[in-house]
Amino acid sequence: MKQMKKLLALALAALMILSLTACSGLVDKATELQMAALVQGNIDELYLGKFDADYLKSVNSTEEEAKTYYEDGLAAEAEYFAYYFGIEFFTDDLKAELMDLYREIYSHSSYTVGAASTLDDTTVVVKVDVQPIDIFVQVVDGFEAYAADFYAKYTSDVVEAMDDAAYQAFDAEWAKLVLDRCYEKLETIGHEETTSLAVQVVLQDEIWRISDDSMADIDTAMITYP
């Protein structure tokens, strides 16, 4: 499942390439500061839905584009949620509800963008400390007891005997059960121990951009999926 998350994060990073661009130039202190600002602005945009005007100008983007990237990120997380929890019918209503859930979850994002340092002429490394959000650790902990009545109601024999309509209703009930658990754990949402990342900003085709692997690392670290 973690590999699936990594693949989704890489795909999302590729979609957002325009939001990660910055003017090329010599690697000096000013460039290092610009790269740290690039990383800060990008993370703020993707996880907090915060669109800083100076950041948008530096990456030649607009607030409208930034909002699209933010919504794309929420949609990708909603898709992963359905995959992670085994929800088979990913309806439009469910997608919208999950995107709103992640909007709230990501409002609790906790991270610190540190100093940048030059690795070589084409790579600047920015330190990012992330405190992973622990909501799904809480959701999974004790879940079998929480869902005991559901499991008792839907034995394997019962599920196997269902027609298509009954199975879809069963899947919807399962999705609601999981979502209710998530809403319950929003009340106690917290963070795990800090994960330190070395985010690489690389010069490619005369454009500075955050590497896809670093974007995926940030996304994987932001929320813990046990």
CSV table of N, CA and C in Angstrom, one decimal, residues 23-152:
chain,number,residue,atom,x,y,z
A,23,CYS,N,13.1,30.8,-12.0
A,23,CYS,CA,14.1,31.2,-13.0
A,23,CYS,C,15.5,30.6,-12.7
A,24,SER,N,16.2,30.3,-13.7
A,24,SER,CA,17.5,29.7,-13.6
A,24,SER,C,18.5,30.8,-13.2
A,25,GLY,N,19.7,30.4,-12.7
A,25,GLY,CA,20.7,31.4,-12.3
A,25,GLY,C,21.8,30.7,-11.6
A,26,LEU,N,22.9,31.5,-11.3
A,26,LEU,CA,24.0,30.9,-10.6
A,26,LEU,C,23.6,30.6,-9.2
A,27,VAL,N,24.3,29.5,-8.7
A,27,VAL,CA,24.0,29.1,-7.3
A,27,VAL,C,24.8,29.9,-6.3
A,28,ASP,N,24.1,30.9,-5.8
A,28,ASP,CA,24.8,31.8,-4.7
A,28,ASP,C,23.8,31.8,-3.6
A,29,LYS,N,24.1,32.6,-2.6
A,29,LYS,CA,23.3,32.7,-1.4
A,29,LYS,C,21.9,33.2,-1.7
A,30,ALA,N,21.8,34.1,-2.7
A,30,ALA,CA,20.5,34.6,-3.1
A,30,ALA,C,19.6,33.4,-3.7
A,31,THR,N,20.3,32.6,-4.5
A,31,THR,CA,19.6,31.5,-5.1
A,31,THR,C,19.2,30.5,-4.1
A,32,GLU,N,20.0,30.2,-3.1
A,32,GLU,CA,19.7,29.3,-2.0
A,32,GLU,C,18.5,29.8,-1.3
A,33,LEU,N,18.4,31.1,-1.0
A,33,LEU,CA,17.2,31.6,-0.3
A,33,LEU,C,16.0,31.5,-1.2
A,34,GLN,N,16.2,31.7,-2.5
A,34,GLN,CA,15.0,31.5,-3.4
A,34,GLN,C,14.5,30.1,-3.4
A,35,MET,N,15.5,29.1,-3.4
A,35,MET,CA,15.1,27.7,-3.4
A,35,MET,C,14.3,27.3,-2.1
A,36,ALA,N,14.8,27.9,-1.0
A,36,ALA,CA,14.0,27.6,0.3
A,36,ALA,C,12.6,28.2,0.2
A,37,ALA,N,12.5,29.4,-0.4
A,37,ALA,CA,11.2,30.0,-0.5
A,37,ALA,C,10.3,29.2,-1.5
A,38,LEU,N,11.0,28.6,-2.5
A,38,LEU,CA,10.2,27.8,-3.5
A,38,LEU,C,9.6,26.6,-2.8
A,39,VAL,N,10.4,26.0,-2.0
A,39,VAL,CA,9.9,24.8,-1.2
A,39,VAL,C,8.8,25.2,-0.3
A,40,GLN,N,9.1,26.3,0.5
A,40,GLN,CA,8.1,26.7,1.4
A,40,GLN,C,6.7,27.0,0.7
A,41,GLY,N,6.8,27.8,-0.4
A,41,GLY,CA,5.6,28.2,-1.1
A,41,GLY,C,4.9,27.0,-1.6
A,42,ASN,N,5.6,26.0,-2.1
A,42,ASN,CA,5.0,24.8,-2.7
A,42,ASN,C,4.3,24.0,-1.7
A,43,ILE,N,4.9,23.8,-0.5
A,43,ILE,CA,4.3,23.0,0.5
A,43,ILE,C,3.1,23.7,1.1
A,44,ASP,N,3.2,25.0,1.3
A,44,ASP,CA,2.1,25.8,1.8
A,44,ASP,C,0.9,25.6,0.8
A,45,GLU,N,1.2,25.7,-0.5
A,45,GLU,CA,0.1,25.6,-1.5
A,45,GLU,C,-0.6,24.3,-1.5
A,46,LEU,N,0.2,23.2,-1.5
A,46,LEU,CA,-0.3,21.9,-1.6
A,46,LEU,C,-1.1,21.4,-0.4
A,47,TYR,N,-0.6,21.7,0.8
A,47,TYR,CA,-1.2,21.1,2.0
A,47,TYR,C,-2.1,22.1,2.8
A,48,LEU,N,-1.8,23.4,2.7
A,48,LEU,CA,-2.6,24.3,3.4
A,48,LEU,C,-3.5,25.1,2.6
A,49,GLY,N,-3.4,25.0,1.2
A,49,GLY,CA,-4.2,25.8,0.3
A,49,GLY,C,-3.9,27.3,0.5
A,50,LYS,N,-2.6,27.6,0.8
A,50,LYS,CA,-2.2,28.9,1.0
A,50,LYS,C,-1.4,29.4,-0.2
A,51,PHE,N,-1.9,30.5,-0.8
A,51,PHE,CA,-1.3,30.9,-2.1
A,51,PHE,C,-0.7,32.3,-1.9
A,52,ASP,N,0.6,32.3,-1.6
A,52,ASP,CA,1.3,33.5,-1.4
A,52,ASP,C,1.6,34.2,-2.7
A,53,ALA,N,1.3,35.5,-2.8
A,53,ALA,CA,1.5,36.3,-4.0
A,53,ALA,C,2.9,36.3,-4.5
A,54,ASP,N,3.9,36.5,-3.6
A,54,ASP,CA,5.3,36.5,-4.0
A,54,ASP,C,5.7,35.2,-4.6
A,55,TYR,N,5.3,34.1,-3.9
A,55,TYR,CA,5.6,32.8,-4.4
A,55,TYR,C,5.0,32.5,-5.8
A,56,LEU,N,3.8,32.9,-6.0
A,56,LEU,CA,3.1,32.7,-7.3
A,56,LEU,C,3.9,33.4,-8.4
A,57,LYS,N,4.3,34.7,-8.1
A,57,LYS,CA,5.0,35.5,-9.0
A,57,LYS,C,6.3,34.8,-9.4
A,58,SER,N,7.0,34.3,-8.4
A,58,SER,CA,8.4,33.7,-8.6
A,58,SER,C,8.3,32.4,-9.5
A,59,VAL,N,7.2,31.7,-9.4
A,59,VAL,CA,7.0,30.5,-10.2
A,59,VAL,C,6.2,30.7,-11.5
A,60,ASN,N,5.9,32.0,-11.7
A,60,ASN,CA,5.1,32.3,-12.9
A,60,ASN,C,3.8,31.6,-13.0
A,61,SER,N,3.1,31.6,-11.9
A,61,SER,CA,1.8,30.9,-11.8
A,61,SER,C,0.7,31.9,-11.3
A,62,THR,N,-0.5,31.4,-11.3
A,62,THR,CA,-1.6,32.3,-10.9
A,62,THR,C,-2.3,31.6,-9.7
A,63,GLU,N,-3.1,32.4,-9.0
A,63,GLU,CA,-3.9,31.8,-7.9
A,63,GLU,C,-4.9,30.7,-8.4
A,64,GLU,N,-5.4,31.0,-9.5
A,64,GLU,CA,-6.4,30.0,-10.1
A,64,GLU,C,-5.7,28.7,-10.4
A,65,GLU,N,-4.5,28.7,-11.0
A,65,GLU,CA,-3.7,27.5,-11.2
A,65,GLU,C,-3.3,26.8,-9.9
A,66,ALA,N,-2.9,27.6,-8.9
A,66,ALA,CA,-2.5,27.1,-7.6
A,66,ALA,C,-3.7,26.4,-6.9
A,67,LYS,N,-4.9,27.0,-7.0
A,67,LYS,CA,-6.1,26.3,-6.4
A,67,LYS,C,-6.4,25.0,-7.1
A,68,THR,N,-6.1,24.9,-8.4
A,68,THR,CA,-6.3,23.7,-9.2
A,68,THR,C,-5.4,22.6,-8.7
A,69,TYR,N,-4.1,23.0,-8.5
A,69,TYR,CA,-3.1,22.0,-8.0
A,69,TYR,C,-3.5,21.5,-6.6
A,70,TYR,N,-4.0,22.4,-5.7
A,70,TYR,CA,-4.4,22.1,-4.4
A,70,TYR,C,-5.6,21.1,-4.5
A,71,GLU,N,-6.6,21.4,-5.3
A,71,GLU,CA,-7.7,20.5,-5.4
A,71,GLU,C,-7.3,19.1,-6.0
A,72,ASP,N,-6.4,19.2,-7.0
A,72,ASP,CA,-5.9,17.9,-7.5
A,72,ASP,C,-5.2,17.0,-6.5
A,73,GLY,N,-4.5,17.7,-5.5
A,73,GLY,CA,-3.9,17.0,-4.4
A,73,GLY,C,-4.9,16.3,-3.5
A,74,LEU,N,-6.0,17.1,-3.2
A,74,LEU,CA,-7.1,16.5,-2.4
A,74,LEU,C,-7.8,15.3,-3.1
A,75,ALA,N,-8.0,15.5,-4.4
A,75,ALA,CA,-8.6,14.4,-5.2
A,75,ALA,C,-7.7,13.1,-5.2
A,76,ALA,N,-6.4,13.3,-5.3
A,76,ALA,CA,-5.5,12.2,-5.3
A,76,ALA,C,-5.5,11.5,-3.9
A,77,GLU,N,-5.6,12.3,-2.8
A,77,GLU,CA,-5.7,11.7,-1.5
A,77,GLU,C,-7.0,10.9,-1.3
A,78,ALA,N,-8.1,11.5,-1.8
A,78,ALA,CA,-9.4,10.8,-1.7
A,78,ALA,C,-9.3,9.5,-2.4
A,79,GLU,N,-8.7,9.4,-3.6
A,79,GLU,CA,-8.6,8.1,-4.3
A,79,GLU,C,-7.7,7.1,-3.5
A,80,TYR,N,-6.7,7.6,-2.9
A,80,TYR,CA,-5.8,6.7,-2.1
A,80,TYR,C,-6.6,6.2,-0.9
A,81,PHE,N,-7.4,7.1,-0.2
A,81,PHE,CA,-8.2,6.7,0.9
A,81,PHE,C,-9.1,5.5,0.6
A,82,ALA,N,-9.8,5.6,-0.6
A,82,ALA,CA,-10.6,4.5,-1.0
A,82,ALA,C,-9.8,3.2,-1.2
A,83,TYR,N,-8.7,3.3,-1.9
A,83,TYR,CA,-7.8,2.2,-2.1
A,83,TYR,C,-7.3,1.6,-0.7
A,84,TYR,N,-6.9,2.5,0.2
A,84,TYR,CA,-6.3,2.0,1.4
A,84,TYR,C,-7.3,1.3,2.3
A,85,PHE,N,-8.5,1.8,2.3
A,85,PHE,CA,-9.6,1.2,3.2
A,85,PHE,C,-10.5,0.2,2.4
A,86,GLY,N,-10.1,-0.1,1.2
A,86,GLY,CA,-10.9,-1.2,0.5
A,86,GLY,C,-12.3,-0.8,0.1
A,87,ILE,N,-12.5,0.5,-0.2
A,87,ILE,CA,-13.8,1.0,-0.7
A,87,ILE,C,-13.8,0.9,-2.2
A,88,GLU,N,-14.8,0.1,-2.7
A,88,GLU,CA,-14.7,-0.2,-4.1
A,88,GLU,C,-15.5,0.7,-5.0
A,89,PHE,N,-16.6,1.3,-4.5
A,89,PHE,CA,-17.4,2.2,-5.3
A,89,PHE,C,-17.1,3.7,-5.0
A,90,PHE,N,-16.2,4.2,-5.8
A,90,PHE,CA,-15.7,5.6,-5.5
A,90,PHE,C,-16.6,6.6,-6.3
A,91,THR,N,-17.7,6.8,-5.6
A,91,THR,CA,-18.7,7.7,-6.3
A,91,THR,C,-18.3,9.2,-6.2
A,92,ASP,N,-19.0,10.0,-7.0
A,92,ASP,CA,-18.7,11.4,-6.9
A,92,ASP,C,-19.0,12.0,-5.6
A,93,ASP,N,-20.1,11.6,-4.9
A,93,ASP,CA,-20.4,12.1,-3.6
A,93,ASP,C,-19.3,11.7,-2.6
A,94,LEU,N,-18.9,10.5,-2.7
A,94,LEU,CA,-17.8,10.0,-1.8
A,94,LEU,C,-16.5,10.8,-2.0
A,95,LYS,N,-16.2,11.0,-3.2
A,95,LYS,CA,-15.0,11.8,-3.6
A,95,LYS,C,-15.1,13.2,-3.0
A,96,ALA,N,-16.2,13.8,-3.1
A,96,ALA,CA,-16.4,15.2,-2.6
A,96,ALA,C,-16.2,15.2,-1.1
A,97,GLU,N,-16.8,14.2,-0.4
A,97,GLU,CA,-16.8,14.1,1.0
A,97,GLU,C,-15.3,13.9,1.5
A,98,LEU,N,-14.7,13.0,0.8
A,98,LEU,CA,-13.3,12.7,1.2
A,98,LEU,C,-12.4,13.9,0.9
A,99,MET,N,-12.6,14.6,-0.1
A,99,MET,CA,-11.8,15.8,-0.4
A,99,MET,C,-12.0,16.9,0.8
A,100,ASP,N,-13.2,17.0,1.2
A,100,ASP,CA,-13.5,17.9,2.4
A,100,ASP,C,-12.8,17.4,3.6
A,101,LEU,N,-12.8,16.1,3.8
A,101,LEU,CA,-12.1,15.5,5.0
A,101,LEU,C,-10.6,15.8,4.9
A,102,TYR,N,-10.0,15.6,3.8
A,102,TYR,CA,-8.6,15.9,3.7
A,102,TYR,C,-8.3,17.4,3.8
A,103,ARG,N,-9.2,18.2,3.4
A,103,ARG,CA,-9.0,19.7,3.5
A,103,ARG,C,-8.8,20.0,5.0
A,104,GLU,N,-9.7,19.3,5.8
A,104,GLU,CA,-9.6,19.5,7.3
A,104,GLU,C,-8.3,18.9,7.9
A,105,ILE,N,-8.0,17.6,7.4
A,105,ILE,CA,-6.8,16.9,7.9
A,105,ILE,C,-5.6,17.8,7.6
A,106,TYR,N,-5.5,18.2,6.4
A,106,TYR,CA,-4.3,18.9,6.0
A,106,TYR,C,-4.1,20.3,6.6
A,107,SER,N,-5.2,20.8,7.1
A,107,SER,CA,-5.1,22.1,7.9
A,107,SER,C,-4.3,21.9,9.1
A,108,HIS,N,-4.1,20.7,9.6
A,108,HIS,CA,-3.3,20.4,10.7
A,108,HIS,C,-1.8,20.1,10.3
A,109,SER,N,-1.5,20.3,9.1
A,109,SER,CA,-0.1,20.0,8.6
A,109,SER,C,0.9,20.8,9.5
A,110,SER,N,2.0,20.1,9.8
A,110,SER,CA,3.0,20.7,10.7
A,110,SER,C,4.4,20.4,10.1
A,111,TYR,N,5.1,21.5,9.7
A,111,TYR,CA,6.4,21.3,9.0
A,111,TYR,C,7.2,22.6,9.1
A,112,THR,N,8.5,22.4,9.0
A,112,THR,CA,9.4,23.6,9.1
A,112,THR,C,10.4,23.5,7.9
A,113,VAL,N,10.4,24.5,7.1
A,113,VAL,CA,11.4,24.6,6.0
A,113,VAL,C,12.6,25.3,6.5
A,114,GLY,N,13.8,24.6,6.5
A,114,GLY,CA,15.0,25.2,7.0
A,114,GLY,C,15.9,25.8,5.9
A,115,ALA,N,17.2,25.8,6.2
A,115,ALA,CA,18.1,26.4,5.3
A,115,ALA,C,18.4,25.6,4.1
A,116,ALA,N,18.8,26.2,3.0
A,116,ALA,CA,19.2,25.5,1.8
A,116,ALA,C,20.7,25.5,1.7
A,117,SER,N,21.3,24.5,1.1
A,117,SER,CA,22.7,24.4,0.8
A,117,SER,C,22.9,23.8,-0.6
A,118,THR,N,24.0,24.3,-1.2
A,118,THR,CA,24.3,23.9,-2.5
A,118,THR,C,25.1,22.5,-2.5
A,119,LEU,N,24.5,21.6,-3.3
A,119,LEU,CA,25.2,20.3,-3.5
A,119,LEU,C,26.1,20.3,-4.6
A,120,ASP,N,25.7,20.9,-5.7
A,120,ASP,CA,26.5,21.1,-6.9
A,120,ASP,C,25.9,22.2,-7.8
A,121,ASP,N,26.4,22.4,-9.0
A,121,ASP,CA,25.9,23.5,-9.8
A,121,ASP,C,24.4,23.3,-10.2
A,122,THR,N,23.9,22.1,-10.1
A,122,THR,CA,22.5,21.8,-10.6
A,122,THR,C,21.6,21.3,-9.5
A,123,THR,N,22.1,21.3,-8.2
A,123,THR,CA,21.3,20.8,-7.1
A,123,THR,C,21.4,21.6,-5.9
A,124,VAL,N,20.3,22.1,-5.3
A,124,VAL,CA,20.3,22.7,-4.0
A,124,VAL,C,19.4,21.9,-3.1
A,125,VAL,N,19.9,21.6,-1.9
A,125,VAL,CA,19.2,20.8,-1.0
A,125,VAL,C,18.6,21.7,0.1
A,126,VAL,N,17.3,21.5,0.4
A,126,VAL,CA,16.6,22.3,1.4
A,126,VAL,C,16.1,21.3,2.5
A,127,LYS,N,16.5,21.6,3.7
A,127,LYS,CA,16.1,20.8,4.9
A,127,LYS,C,14.6,21.1,5.2
A,128,VAL,N,13.8,20.0,5.3
A,128,VAL,CA,12.4,20.1,5.7
A,128,VAL,C,12.1,19.1,6.8
A,129,ASP,N,11.6,19.6,7.9
A,129,ASP,CA,11.2,18.8,9.0
A,129,ASP,C,9.7,18.7,9.0
A,130,VAL,N,9.2,17.5,9.0
A,130,VAL,CA,7.8,17.2,8.9
A,130,VAL,C,7.3,16.4,10.2
A,131,GLN,N,6.3,16.9,10.8
A,131,GLN,CA,5.7,16.2,11.9
A,131,GLN,C,4.4,15.4,11.3
A,132,PRO,N,4.5,14.1,11.0
A,132,PRO,CA,3.5,13.4,10.3
A,132,PRO,C,2.1,13.5,11.1
A,133,ILE,N,1.1,13.7,10.4
A,133,ILE,CA,-0.3,13.7,11.0
A,133,ILE,C,-0.6,12.3,11.3
A,134,ASP,N,-1.2,12.1,12.5
A,134,ASP,CA,-1.4,10.7,13.0
A,134,ASP,C,-2.8,10.2,13.0
A,135,ILE,N,-3.7,10.9,12.3
A,135,ILE,CA,-5.1,10.5,12.4
A,135,ILE,C,-5.4,9.1,12.0
A,136,PHE,N,-4.7,8.6,10.9
A,136,PHE,CA,-5.0,7.2,10.5
A,136,PHE,C,-4.4,6.2,11.4
A,137,VAL,N,-3.3,6.5,12.1
A,137,VAL,CA,-2.8,5.7,13.2
A,137,VAL,C,-3.9,5.5,14.2
A,138,GLN,N,-4.6,6.6,14.6
A,138,GLN,CA,-5.7,6.5,15.6
A,138,GLN,C,-6.9,5.8,15.0
A,139,VAL,N,-7.2,6.0,13.7
A,139,VAL,CA,-8.3,5.3,13.1
A,139,VAL,C,-8.1,3.8,13.1
A,140,VAL,N,-6.9,3.3,12.8
A,140,VAL,CA,-6.7,1.9,12.7
A,140,VAL,C,-6.6,1.2,14.1
A,141,ASP,N,-6.0,2.0,15.0
A,141,ASP,CA,-5.9,1.4,16.4
A,141,ASP,C,-7.2,1.1,17.0
A,142,GLY,N,-7.5,-0.1,17.3
A,142,GLY,CA,-8.7,-0.6,17.9
A,142,GLY,C,-9.9,-0.6,16.9
A,143,PHE,N,-9.6,-0.6,15.6
A,143,PHE,CA,-10.7,-0.6,14.6
A,143,PHE,C,-11.5,-1.8,14.6
A,144,GLU,N,-10.9,-3.0,14.8
A,144,GLU,CA,-11.6,-4.2,14.8
A,144,GLU,C,-12.7,-4.3,15.9
A,145,ALA,N,-12.4,-3.8,17.0
A,145,ALA,CA,-13.4,-3.7,18.1
A,145,ALA,C,-14.5,-2.7,17.7
A,146,TYR,N,-14.1,-1.5,17.1
A,146,TYR,CA,-15.0,-0.5,16.7
A,146,TYR,C,-16.0,-1.1,15.7
A,147,ALA,N,-15.5,-1.9,14.8
A,147,ALA,CA,-16.3,-2.4,13.7
A,147,ALA,C,-16.9,-3.8,13.9
A,148,ALA,N,-16.9,-4.2,15.2
A,148,ALA,CA,-17.3,-5.6,15.5
A,148,ALA,C,-18.7,-5.9,15.0
A,149,ASP,N,-19.6,-5.0,15.2
A,149,ASP,CA,-21.0,-5.2,14.8
A,149,ASP,C,-21.1,-5.4,13.3
A,150,PHE,N,-20.4,-4.5,12.6
A,150,PHE,CA,-20.4,-4.6,11.1
A,150,PHE,C,-19.9,-6.0,10.7
A,151,TYR,N,-18.8,-6.4,11.2
A,151,TYR,CA,-18.2,-7.7,10.8
A,151,TYR,C,-19.2,-8.9,11.2
A,152,ALA,N,-19.9,-8.7,12.3
A,152,ALA,CA,-20.8,-9.8,12.7
A,152,ALA,C,-22.0,-9.8,11.7
